[in-house]
Structures are given as C-alpha cells and as structure tokens.
CSV table of N, CA and C in Angstrom, one decimal:
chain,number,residue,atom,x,y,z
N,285,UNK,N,0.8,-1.2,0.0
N,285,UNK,CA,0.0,0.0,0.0
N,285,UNK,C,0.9,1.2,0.0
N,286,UNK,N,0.2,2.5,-0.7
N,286,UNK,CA,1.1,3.6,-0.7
N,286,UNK,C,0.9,4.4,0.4
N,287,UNK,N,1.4,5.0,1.1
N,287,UNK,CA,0.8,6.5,2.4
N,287,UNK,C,1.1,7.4,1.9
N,288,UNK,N,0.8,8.0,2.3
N,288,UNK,CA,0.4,9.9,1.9
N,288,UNK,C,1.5,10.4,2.8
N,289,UNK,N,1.7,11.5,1.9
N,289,UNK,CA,2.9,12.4,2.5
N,289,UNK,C,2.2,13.1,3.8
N,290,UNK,N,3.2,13.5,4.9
N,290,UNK,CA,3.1,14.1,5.9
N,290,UNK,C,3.7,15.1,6.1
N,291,UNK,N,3.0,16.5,5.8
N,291,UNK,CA,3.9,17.7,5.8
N,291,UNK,C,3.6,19.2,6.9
N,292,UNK,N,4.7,19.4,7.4
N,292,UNK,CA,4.4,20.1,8.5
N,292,UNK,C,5.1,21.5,7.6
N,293,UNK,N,3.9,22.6,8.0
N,293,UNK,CA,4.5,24.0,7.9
N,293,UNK,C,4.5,25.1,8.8
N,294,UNK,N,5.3,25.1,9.4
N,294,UNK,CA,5.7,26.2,10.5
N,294,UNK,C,5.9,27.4,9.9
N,295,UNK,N,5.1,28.7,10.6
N,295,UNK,CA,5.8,30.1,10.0
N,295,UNK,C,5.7,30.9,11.6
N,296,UNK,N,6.3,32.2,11.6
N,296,UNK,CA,6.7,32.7,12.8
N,296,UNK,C,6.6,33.9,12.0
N,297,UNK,N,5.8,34.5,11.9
N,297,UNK,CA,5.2,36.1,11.2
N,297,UNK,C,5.7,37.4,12.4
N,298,UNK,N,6.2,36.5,13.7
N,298,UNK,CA,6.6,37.7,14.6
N,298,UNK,C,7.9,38.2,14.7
N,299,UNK,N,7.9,39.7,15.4
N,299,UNK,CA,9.6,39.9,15.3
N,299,UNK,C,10.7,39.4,16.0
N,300,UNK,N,10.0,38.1,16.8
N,300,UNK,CA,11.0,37.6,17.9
N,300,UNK,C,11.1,36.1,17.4
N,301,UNK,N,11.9,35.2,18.1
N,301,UNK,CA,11.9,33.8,17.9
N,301,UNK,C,11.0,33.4,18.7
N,302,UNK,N,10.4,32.2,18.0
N,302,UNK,CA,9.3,31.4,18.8
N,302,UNK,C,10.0,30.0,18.7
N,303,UNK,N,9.1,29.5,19.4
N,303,UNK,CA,9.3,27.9,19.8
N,303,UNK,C,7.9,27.6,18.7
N,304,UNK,N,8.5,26.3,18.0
N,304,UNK,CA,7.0,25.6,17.4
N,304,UNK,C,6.9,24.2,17.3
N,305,UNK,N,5.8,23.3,17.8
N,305,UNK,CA,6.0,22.1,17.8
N,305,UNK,C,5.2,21.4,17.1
N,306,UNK,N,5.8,20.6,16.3
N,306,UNK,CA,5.1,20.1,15.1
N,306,UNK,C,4.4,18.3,15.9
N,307,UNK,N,3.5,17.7,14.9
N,307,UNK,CA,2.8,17.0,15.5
N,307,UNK,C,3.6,15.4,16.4
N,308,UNK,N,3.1,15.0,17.2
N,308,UNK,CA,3.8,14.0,17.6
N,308,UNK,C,3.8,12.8,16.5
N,309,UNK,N,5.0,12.6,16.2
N,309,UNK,CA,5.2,11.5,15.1
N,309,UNK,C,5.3,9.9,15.5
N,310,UNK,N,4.7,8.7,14.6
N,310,UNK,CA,4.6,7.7,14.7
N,310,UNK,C,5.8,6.7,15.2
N,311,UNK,N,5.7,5.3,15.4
N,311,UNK,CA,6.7,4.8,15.9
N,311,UNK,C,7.7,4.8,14.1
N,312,UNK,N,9.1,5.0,14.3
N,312,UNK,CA,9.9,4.6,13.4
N,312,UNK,C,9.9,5.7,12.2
N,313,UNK,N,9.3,6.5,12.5
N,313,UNK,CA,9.5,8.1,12.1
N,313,UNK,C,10.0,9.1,12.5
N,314,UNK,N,10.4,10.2,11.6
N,314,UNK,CA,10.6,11.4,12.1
N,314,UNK,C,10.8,12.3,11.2
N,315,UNK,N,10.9,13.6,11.4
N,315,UNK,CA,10.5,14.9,10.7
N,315,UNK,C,12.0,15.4,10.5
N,316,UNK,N,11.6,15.6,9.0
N,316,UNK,CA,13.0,16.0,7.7
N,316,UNK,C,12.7,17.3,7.8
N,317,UNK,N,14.1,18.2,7.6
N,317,UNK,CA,13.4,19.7,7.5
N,317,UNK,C,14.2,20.1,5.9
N,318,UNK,N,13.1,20.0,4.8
N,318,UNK,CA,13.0,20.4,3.8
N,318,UNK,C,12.7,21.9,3.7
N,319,UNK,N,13.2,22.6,3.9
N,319,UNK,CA,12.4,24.5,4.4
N,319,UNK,C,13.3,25.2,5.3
N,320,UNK,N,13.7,25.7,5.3
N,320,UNK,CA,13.7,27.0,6.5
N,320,UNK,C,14.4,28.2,5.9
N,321,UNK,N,13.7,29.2,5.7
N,321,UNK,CA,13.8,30.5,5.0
N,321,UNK,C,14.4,31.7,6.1
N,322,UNK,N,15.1,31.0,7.2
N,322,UNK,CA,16.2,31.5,8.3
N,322,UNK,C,17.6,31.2,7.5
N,323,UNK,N,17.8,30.3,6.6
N,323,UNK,CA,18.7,30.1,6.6
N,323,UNK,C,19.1,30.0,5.4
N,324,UNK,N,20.6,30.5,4.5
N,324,UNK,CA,21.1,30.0,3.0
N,324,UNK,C,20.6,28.5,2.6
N,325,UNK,N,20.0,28.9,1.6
N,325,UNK,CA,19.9,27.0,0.7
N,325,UNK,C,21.2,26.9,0.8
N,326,UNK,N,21.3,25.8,1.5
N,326,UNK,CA,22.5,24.8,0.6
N,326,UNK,C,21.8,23.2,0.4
N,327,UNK,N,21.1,22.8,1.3
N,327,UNK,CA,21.1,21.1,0.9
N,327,UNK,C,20.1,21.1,2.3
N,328,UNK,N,19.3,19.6,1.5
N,328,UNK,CA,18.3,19.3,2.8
N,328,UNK,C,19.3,18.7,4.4
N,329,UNK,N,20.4,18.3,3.7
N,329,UNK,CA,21.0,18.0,5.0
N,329,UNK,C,21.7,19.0,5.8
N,330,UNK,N,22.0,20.1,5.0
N,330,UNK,CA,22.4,20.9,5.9
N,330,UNK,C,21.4,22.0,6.5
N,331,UNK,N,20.1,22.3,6.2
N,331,UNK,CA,19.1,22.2,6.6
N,331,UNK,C,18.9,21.6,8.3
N,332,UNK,N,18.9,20.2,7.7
N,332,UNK,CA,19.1,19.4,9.6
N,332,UNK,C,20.3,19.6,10.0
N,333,UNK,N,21.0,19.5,9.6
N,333,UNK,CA,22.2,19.7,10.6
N,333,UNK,C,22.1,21.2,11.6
N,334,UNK,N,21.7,22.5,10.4
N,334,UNK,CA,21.2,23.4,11.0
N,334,UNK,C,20.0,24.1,12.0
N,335,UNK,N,19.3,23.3,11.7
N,335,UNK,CA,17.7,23.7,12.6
N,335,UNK,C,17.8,22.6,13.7
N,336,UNK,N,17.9,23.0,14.6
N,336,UNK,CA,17.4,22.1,16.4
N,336,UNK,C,16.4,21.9,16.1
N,337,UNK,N,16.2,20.5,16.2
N,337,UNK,CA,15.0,19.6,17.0
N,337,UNK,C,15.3,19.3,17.8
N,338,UNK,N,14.3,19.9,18.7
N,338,UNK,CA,14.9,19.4,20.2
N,338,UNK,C,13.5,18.0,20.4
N,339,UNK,N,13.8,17.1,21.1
N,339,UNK,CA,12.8,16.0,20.9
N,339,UNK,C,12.4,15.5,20.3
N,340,UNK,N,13.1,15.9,18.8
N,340,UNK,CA,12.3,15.3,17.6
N,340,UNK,C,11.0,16.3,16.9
N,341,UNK,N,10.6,17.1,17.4
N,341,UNK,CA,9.6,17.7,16.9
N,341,UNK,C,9.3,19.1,17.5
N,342,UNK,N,10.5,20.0,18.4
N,342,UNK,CA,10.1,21.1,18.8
N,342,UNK,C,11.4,21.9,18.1
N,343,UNK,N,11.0,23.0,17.6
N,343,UNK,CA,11.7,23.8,16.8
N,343,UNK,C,11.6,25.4,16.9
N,344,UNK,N,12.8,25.8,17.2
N,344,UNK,CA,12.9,27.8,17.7
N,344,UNK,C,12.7,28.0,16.2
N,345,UNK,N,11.7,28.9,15.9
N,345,UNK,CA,11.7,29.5,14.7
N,345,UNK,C,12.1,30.7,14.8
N,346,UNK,N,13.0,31.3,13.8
N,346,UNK,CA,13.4,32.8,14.3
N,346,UNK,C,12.3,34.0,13.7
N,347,UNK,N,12.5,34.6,13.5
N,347,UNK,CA,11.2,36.0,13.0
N,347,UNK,C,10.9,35.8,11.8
N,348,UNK,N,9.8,36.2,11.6
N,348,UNK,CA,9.9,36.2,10.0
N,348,UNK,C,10.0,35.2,9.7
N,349,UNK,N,10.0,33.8,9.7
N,349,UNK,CA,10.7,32.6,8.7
N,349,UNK,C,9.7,31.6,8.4
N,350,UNK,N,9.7,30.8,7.6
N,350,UNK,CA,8.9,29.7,7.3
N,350,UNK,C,9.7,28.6,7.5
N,351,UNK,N,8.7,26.9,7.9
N,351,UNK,CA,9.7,26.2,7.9
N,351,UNK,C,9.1,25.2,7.6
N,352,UNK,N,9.3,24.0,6.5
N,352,UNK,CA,8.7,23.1,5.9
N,352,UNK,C,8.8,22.0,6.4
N,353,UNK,N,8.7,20.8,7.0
N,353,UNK,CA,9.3,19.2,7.2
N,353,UNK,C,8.3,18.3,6.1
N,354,UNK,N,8.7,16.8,6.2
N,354,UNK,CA,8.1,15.9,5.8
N,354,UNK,C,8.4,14.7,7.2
N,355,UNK,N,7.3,14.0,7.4
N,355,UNK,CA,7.7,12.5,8.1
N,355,UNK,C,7.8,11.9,7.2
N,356,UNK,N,9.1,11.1,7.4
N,356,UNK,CA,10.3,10.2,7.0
N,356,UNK,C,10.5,9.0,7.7
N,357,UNK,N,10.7,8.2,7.1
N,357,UNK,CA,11.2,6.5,8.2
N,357,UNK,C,12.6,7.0,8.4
C-alpha cells in the first residue's frame, strides 16, 4: 500500500523567535526539515544539521521565517 505524504509547515510572522512544535510522530519516524527560510539554501542536509530539534519535533523558529518538514522512516 502507498501513504500519503506528511507535511508540517511552520511560520513565525513575529519579530522575535518562537518555539514551534510540530505534531507527535509515529513509531519509526521522524521529521526531515526540507524548508527553513532563516537560513542560505544549501542542501536538505544541511538544513538538519542546522535547525534544532529538540525532541524530535520542537523547533525555535526565528522571526519572519517559514519552515517546511516531511515524516520520513
């Protein structure tokens, strides 16, 4: 069987950093951060290497920024 994509979009429209927590993910998952408009594109890995998850799903967004994921095995 196929599943459907799981896409979380975080935005932070304020002039401070927020905290944002995306939904609690399934067993043997977890959330790719394809997005974050805080930071230079370079690559979805550096992406993660760049943005804190803290717990797997709680993330400081800085001002202004958008921030995309997908759950991933």
């Amino acid at each position: 069987t196929q599943e459907d994509d799981v896409v979380f979009v975080g935005r932070n429209m304020h002039w401070e950093s927020r905290r944002s927590q995306m939904p609690e993910q399934p067993a043997g998952k977890h959330w790719k951060i394809v997005v974050n408009t805080a930071l230079p594109h370079e690559s979805e890995e550096a992406y993660a290497q760049k943005t804190n998850l803290e717990n797997g799903r709680e993330v400081w967004m800085l001002e202004r920024s958008l921030l995309v994921a997908i759950l991933t095995r």
